[in-house]
PDB file of C-alpha atoms in Angstrom:
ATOM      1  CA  UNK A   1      11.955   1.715  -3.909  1.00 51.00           C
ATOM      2  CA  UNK A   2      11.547   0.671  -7.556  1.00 64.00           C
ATOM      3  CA  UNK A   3       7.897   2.187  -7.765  1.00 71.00           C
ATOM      4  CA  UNK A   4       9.238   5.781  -7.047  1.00 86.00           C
ATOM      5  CA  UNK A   5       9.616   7.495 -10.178  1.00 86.00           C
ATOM      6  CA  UNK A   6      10.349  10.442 -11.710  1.00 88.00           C
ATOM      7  CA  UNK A   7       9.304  10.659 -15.097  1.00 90.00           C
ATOM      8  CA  UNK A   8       6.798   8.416 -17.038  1.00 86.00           C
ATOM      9  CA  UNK A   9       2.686   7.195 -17.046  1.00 87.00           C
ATOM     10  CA  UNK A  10       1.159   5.888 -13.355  1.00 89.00           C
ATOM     11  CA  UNK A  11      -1.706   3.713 -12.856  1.00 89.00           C
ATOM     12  CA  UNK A  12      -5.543   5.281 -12.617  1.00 92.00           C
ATOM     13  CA  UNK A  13      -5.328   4.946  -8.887  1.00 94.00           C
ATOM     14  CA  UNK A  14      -1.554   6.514  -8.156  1.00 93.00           C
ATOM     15  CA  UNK A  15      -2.251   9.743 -10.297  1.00 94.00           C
ATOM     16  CA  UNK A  16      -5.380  10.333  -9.126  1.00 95.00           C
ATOM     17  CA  UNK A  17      -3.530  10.017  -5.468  1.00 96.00           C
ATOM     18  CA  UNK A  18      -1.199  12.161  -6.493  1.00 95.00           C
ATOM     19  CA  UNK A  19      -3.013  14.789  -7.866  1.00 96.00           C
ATOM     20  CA  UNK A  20      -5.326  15.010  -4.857  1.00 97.00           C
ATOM     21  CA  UNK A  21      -2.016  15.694  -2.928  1.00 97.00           C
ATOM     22  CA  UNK A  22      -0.662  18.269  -4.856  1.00 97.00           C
ATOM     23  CA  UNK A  23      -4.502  19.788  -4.698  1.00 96.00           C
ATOM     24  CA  UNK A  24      -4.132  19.915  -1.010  1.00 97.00           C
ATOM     25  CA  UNK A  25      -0.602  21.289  -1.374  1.00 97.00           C
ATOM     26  CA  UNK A  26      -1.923  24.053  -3.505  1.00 97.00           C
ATOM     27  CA  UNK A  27      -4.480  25.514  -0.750  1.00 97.00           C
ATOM     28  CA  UNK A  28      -1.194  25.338   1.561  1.00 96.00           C
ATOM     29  CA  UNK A  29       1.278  27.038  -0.283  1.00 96.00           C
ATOM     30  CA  UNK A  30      -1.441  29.954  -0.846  1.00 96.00           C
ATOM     31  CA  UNK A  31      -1.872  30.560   2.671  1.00 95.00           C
ATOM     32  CA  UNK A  32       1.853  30.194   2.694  1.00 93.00           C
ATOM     33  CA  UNK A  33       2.384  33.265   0.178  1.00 94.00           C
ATOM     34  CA  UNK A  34      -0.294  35.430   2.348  1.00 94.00           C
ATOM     35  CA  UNK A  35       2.293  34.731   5.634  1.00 91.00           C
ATOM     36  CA  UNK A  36       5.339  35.788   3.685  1.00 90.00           C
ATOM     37  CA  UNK A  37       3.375  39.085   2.041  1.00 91.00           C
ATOM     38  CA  UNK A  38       2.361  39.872   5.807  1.00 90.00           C
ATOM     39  CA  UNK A  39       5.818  39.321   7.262  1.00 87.00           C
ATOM     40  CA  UNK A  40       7.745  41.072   4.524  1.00 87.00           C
ATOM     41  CA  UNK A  41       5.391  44.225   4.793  1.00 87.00           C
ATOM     42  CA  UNK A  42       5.546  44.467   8.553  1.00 88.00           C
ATOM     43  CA  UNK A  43       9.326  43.834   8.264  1.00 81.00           C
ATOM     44  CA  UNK A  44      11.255  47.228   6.816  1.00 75.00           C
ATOM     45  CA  UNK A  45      14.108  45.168   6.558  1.00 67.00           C
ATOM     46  CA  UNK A  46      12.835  42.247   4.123  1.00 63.00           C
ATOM     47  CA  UNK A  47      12.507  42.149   0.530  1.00 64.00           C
ATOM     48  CA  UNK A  48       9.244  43.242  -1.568  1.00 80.00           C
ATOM     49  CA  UNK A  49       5.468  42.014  -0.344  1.00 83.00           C
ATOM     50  CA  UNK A  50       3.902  41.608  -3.613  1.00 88.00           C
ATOM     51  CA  UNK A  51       6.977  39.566  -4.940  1.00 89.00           C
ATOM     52  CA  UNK A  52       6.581  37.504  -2.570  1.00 90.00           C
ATOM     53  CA  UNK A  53       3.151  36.862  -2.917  1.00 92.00           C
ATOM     54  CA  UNK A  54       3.405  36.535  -6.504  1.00 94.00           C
ATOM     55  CA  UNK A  55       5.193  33.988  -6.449  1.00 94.00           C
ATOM     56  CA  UNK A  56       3.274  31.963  -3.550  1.00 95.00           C
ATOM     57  CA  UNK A  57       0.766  32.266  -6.132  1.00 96.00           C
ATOM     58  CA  UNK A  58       2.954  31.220  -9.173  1.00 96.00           C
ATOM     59  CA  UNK A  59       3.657  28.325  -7.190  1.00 96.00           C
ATOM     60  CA  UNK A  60       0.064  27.174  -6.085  1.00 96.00           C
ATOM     61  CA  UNK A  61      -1.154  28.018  -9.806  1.00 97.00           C
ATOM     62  CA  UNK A  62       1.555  25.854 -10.419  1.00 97.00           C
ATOM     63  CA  UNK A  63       0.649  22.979  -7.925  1.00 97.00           C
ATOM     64  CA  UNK A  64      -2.324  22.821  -9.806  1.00 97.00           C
ATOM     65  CA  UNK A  65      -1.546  22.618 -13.225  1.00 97.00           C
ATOM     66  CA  UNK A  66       0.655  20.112 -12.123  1.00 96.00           C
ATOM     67  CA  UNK A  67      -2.497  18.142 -10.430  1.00 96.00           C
ATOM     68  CA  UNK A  68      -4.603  18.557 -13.810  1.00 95.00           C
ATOM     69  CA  UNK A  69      -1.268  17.091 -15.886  1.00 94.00           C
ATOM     70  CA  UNK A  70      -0.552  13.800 -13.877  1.00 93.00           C
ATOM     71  CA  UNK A  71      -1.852  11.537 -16.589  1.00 92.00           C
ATOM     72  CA  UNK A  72       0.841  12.753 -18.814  1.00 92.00           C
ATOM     73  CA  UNK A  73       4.341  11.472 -18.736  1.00 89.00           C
ATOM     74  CA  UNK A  74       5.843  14.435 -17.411  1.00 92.00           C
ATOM     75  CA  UNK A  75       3.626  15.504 -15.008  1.00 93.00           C
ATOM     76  CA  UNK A  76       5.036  13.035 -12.411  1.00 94.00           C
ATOM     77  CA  UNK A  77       7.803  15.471 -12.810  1.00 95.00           C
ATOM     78  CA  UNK A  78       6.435  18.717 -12.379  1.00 96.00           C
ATOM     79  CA  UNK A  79       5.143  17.450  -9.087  1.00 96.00           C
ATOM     80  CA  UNK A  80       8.528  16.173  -8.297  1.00 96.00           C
ATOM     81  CA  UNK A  81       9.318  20.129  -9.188  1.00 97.00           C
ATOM     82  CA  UNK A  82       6.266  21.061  -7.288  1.00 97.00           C
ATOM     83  CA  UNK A  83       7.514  19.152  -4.168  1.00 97.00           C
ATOM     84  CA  UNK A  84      11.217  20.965  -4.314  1.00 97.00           C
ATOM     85  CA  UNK A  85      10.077  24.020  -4.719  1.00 96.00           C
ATOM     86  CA  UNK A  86       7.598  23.961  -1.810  1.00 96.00           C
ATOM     87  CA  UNK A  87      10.975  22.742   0.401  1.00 96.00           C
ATOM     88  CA  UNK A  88      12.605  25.789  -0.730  1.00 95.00           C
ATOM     89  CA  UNK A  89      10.225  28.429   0.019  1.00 93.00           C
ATOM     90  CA  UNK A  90      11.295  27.583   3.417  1.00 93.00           C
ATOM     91  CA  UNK A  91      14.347  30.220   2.844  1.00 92.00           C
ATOM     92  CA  UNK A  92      10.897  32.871   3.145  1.00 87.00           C
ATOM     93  CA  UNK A  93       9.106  31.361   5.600  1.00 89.00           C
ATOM     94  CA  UNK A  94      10.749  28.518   7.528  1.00 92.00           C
ATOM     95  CA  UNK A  95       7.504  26.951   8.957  1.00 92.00           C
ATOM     96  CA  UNK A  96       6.854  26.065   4.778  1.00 94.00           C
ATOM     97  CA  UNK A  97       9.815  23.699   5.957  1.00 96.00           C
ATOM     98  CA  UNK A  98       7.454  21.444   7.902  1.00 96.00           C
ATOM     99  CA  UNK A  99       5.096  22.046   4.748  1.00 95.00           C
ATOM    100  CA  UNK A 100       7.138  20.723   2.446  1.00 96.00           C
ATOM    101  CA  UNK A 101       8.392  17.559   4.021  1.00 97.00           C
ATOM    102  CA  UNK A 102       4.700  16.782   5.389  1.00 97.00           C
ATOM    103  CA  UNK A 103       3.419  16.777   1.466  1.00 97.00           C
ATOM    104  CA  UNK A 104       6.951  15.241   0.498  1.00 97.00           C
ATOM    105  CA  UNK A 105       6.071  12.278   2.701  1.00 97.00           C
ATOM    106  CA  UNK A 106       2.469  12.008   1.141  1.00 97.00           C
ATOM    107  CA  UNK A 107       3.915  12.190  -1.980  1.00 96.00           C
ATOM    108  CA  UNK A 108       6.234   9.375  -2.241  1.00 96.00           C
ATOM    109  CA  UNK A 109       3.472   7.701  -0.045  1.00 95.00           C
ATOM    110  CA  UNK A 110       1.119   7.691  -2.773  1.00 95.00           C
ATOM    111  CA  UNK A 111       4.236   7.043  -5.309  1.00 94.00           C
ATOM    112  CA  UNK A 112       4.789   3.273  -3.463  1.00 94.00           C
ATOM    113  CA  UNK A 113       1.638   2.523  -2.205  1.00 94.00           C
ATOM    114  CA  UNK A 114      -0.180   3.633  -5.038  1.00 93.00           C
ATOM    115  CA  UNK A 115       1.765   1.470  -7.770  1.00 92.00           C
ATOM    116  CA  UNK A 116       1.273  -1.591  -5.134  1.00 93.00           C
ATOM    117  CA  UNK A 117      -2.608  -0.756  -5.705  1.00 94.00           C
ATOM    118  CA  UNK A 118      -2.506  -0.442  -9.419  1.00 93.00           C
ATOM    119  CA  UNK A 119      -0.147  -3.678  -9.719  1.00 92.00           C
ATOM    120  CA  UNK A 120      -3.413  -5.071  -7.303  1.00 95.00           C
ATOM    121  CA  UNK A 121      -6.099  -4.042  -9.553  1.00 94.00           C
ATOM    122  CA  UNK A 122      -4.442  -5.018 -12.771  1.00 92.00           C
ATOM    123  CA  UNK A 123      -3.534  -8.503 -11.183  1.00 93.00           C
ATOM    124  CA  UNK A 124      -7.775  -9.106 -10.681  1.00 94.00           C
ATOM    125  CA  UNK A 125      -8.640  -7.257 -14.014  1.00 92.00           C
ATOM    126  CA  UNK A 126      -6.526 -10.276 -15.774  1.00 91.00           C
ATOM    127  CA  UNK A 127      -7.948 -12.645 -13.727  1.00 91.00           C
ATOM    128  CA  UNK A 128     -11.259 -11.401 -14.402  1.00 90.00           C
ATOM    129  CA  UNK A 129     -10.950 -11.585 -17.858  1.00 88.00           C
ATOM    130  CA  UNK A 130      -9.627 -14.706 -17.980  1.00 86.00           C
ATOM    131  CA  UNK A 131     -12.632 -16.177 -15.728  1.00 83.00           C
ATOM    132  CA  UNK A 132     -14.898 -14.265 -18.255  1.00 80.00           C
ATOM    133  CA  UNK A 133     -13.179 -15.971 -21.147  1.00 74.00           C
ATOM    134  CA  UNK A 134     -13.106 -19.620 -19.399  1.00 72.00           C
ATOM    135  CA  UNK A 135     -16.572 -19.489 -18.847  1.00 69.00           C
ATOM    136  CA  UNK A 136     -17.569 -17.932 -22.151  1.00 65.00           C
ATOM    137  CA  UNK A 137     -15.561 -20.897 -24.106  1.00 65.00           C
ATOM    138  CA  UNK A 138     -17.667 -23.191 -21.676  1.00 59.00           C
ATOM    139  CA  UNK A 139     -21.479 -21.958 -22.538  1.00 57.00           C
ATOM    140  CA  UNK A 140     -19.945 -21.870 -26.146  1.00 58.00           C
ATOM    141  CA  UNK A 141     -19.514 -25.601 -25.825  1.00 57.00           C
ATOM    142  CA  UNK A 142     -23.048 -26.137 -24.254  1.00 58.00           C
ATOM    143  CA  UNK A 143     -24.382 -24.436 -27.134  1.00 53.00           C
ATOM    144  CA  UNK A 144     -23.006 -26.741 -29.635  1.00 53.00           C
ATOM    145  CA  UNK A 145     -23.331 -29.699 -27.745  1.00 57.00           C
ATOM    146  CA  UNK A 146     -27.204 -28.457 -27.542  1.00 59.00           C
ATOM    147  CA  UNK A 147     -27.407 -27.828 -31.280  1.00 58.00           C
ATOM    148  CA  UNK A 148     -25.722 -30.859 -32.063  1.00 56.00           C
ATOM    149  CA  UNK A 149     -28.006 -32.999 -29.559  1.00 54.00           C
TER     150      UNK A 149
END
């Protein structure tokens, strides 16, 4: 559990991962703010519609920003916010409950298995490089061996 973090930089491949997850979060916490603005205005007994829908949309504006910001240090932890958040709007609508722990999961998915690919890809970049500088010192060589000749 070492590559789950909370605040600090991720590898090209984990925040792009990430942000495409808290993308897809975003489009479902919208729909979730139009459910609780229907439900609280058909229920007399609930609190205010538009609250609630302002802040489903607070919170998917919010998802977002959070998507845009993942290069940054912190923006590994305003998804982490993101991700609590989304649990809690379960006290509104209680289906957000399955929501929140389905993009929870996908999140800390793409937390582990996205470092693993990043460790991957900068393990064959060295390599690479090294294989580029081996055989670079070796046509060096040639050269001088054929200027010298």
């Amino acid at each position: 559990m070492r590559s789950i973090i909370f605040y600090g930089q991720t590898g090209k491949f984990t925040f792009r991962m990430l942000a495409t997850v808290l993308g897809g979060q975003a489009i479902c916490i919208l729909l979730g703010a139009l459910v609780a603005r229907a439900v609280a205005a058909t229920d007399e007994g609930s609190g205010p519609s538009t609250a609630y829908l302002v802040v489903g949309l607070g919170l998917g504006a919010l998802s977002i920003v959070a998507a845009g910001l993942m290069r940054r240090p912190w923006g590994v932890t305003l998804g982490w916010v993101v991700q609590v958040l989304t649990l809690l709007s379960a006290l509104v609508v209680p289906m957000m409950l399955i929501v929140g722990l389905f993009f929870l999961a996908l999140w800390v998915t793409c937390l582990v298995k996205g470092s693993q690919v990043d460790a991957v890809v900068a393990t064959r970049e060295a390599a690479a490089a090294d294989g580029e500088a081996a055989d670079g010192e070796a046509a060096d060589g040639e050269a001088a061996d054929r200027v010298d000749g």
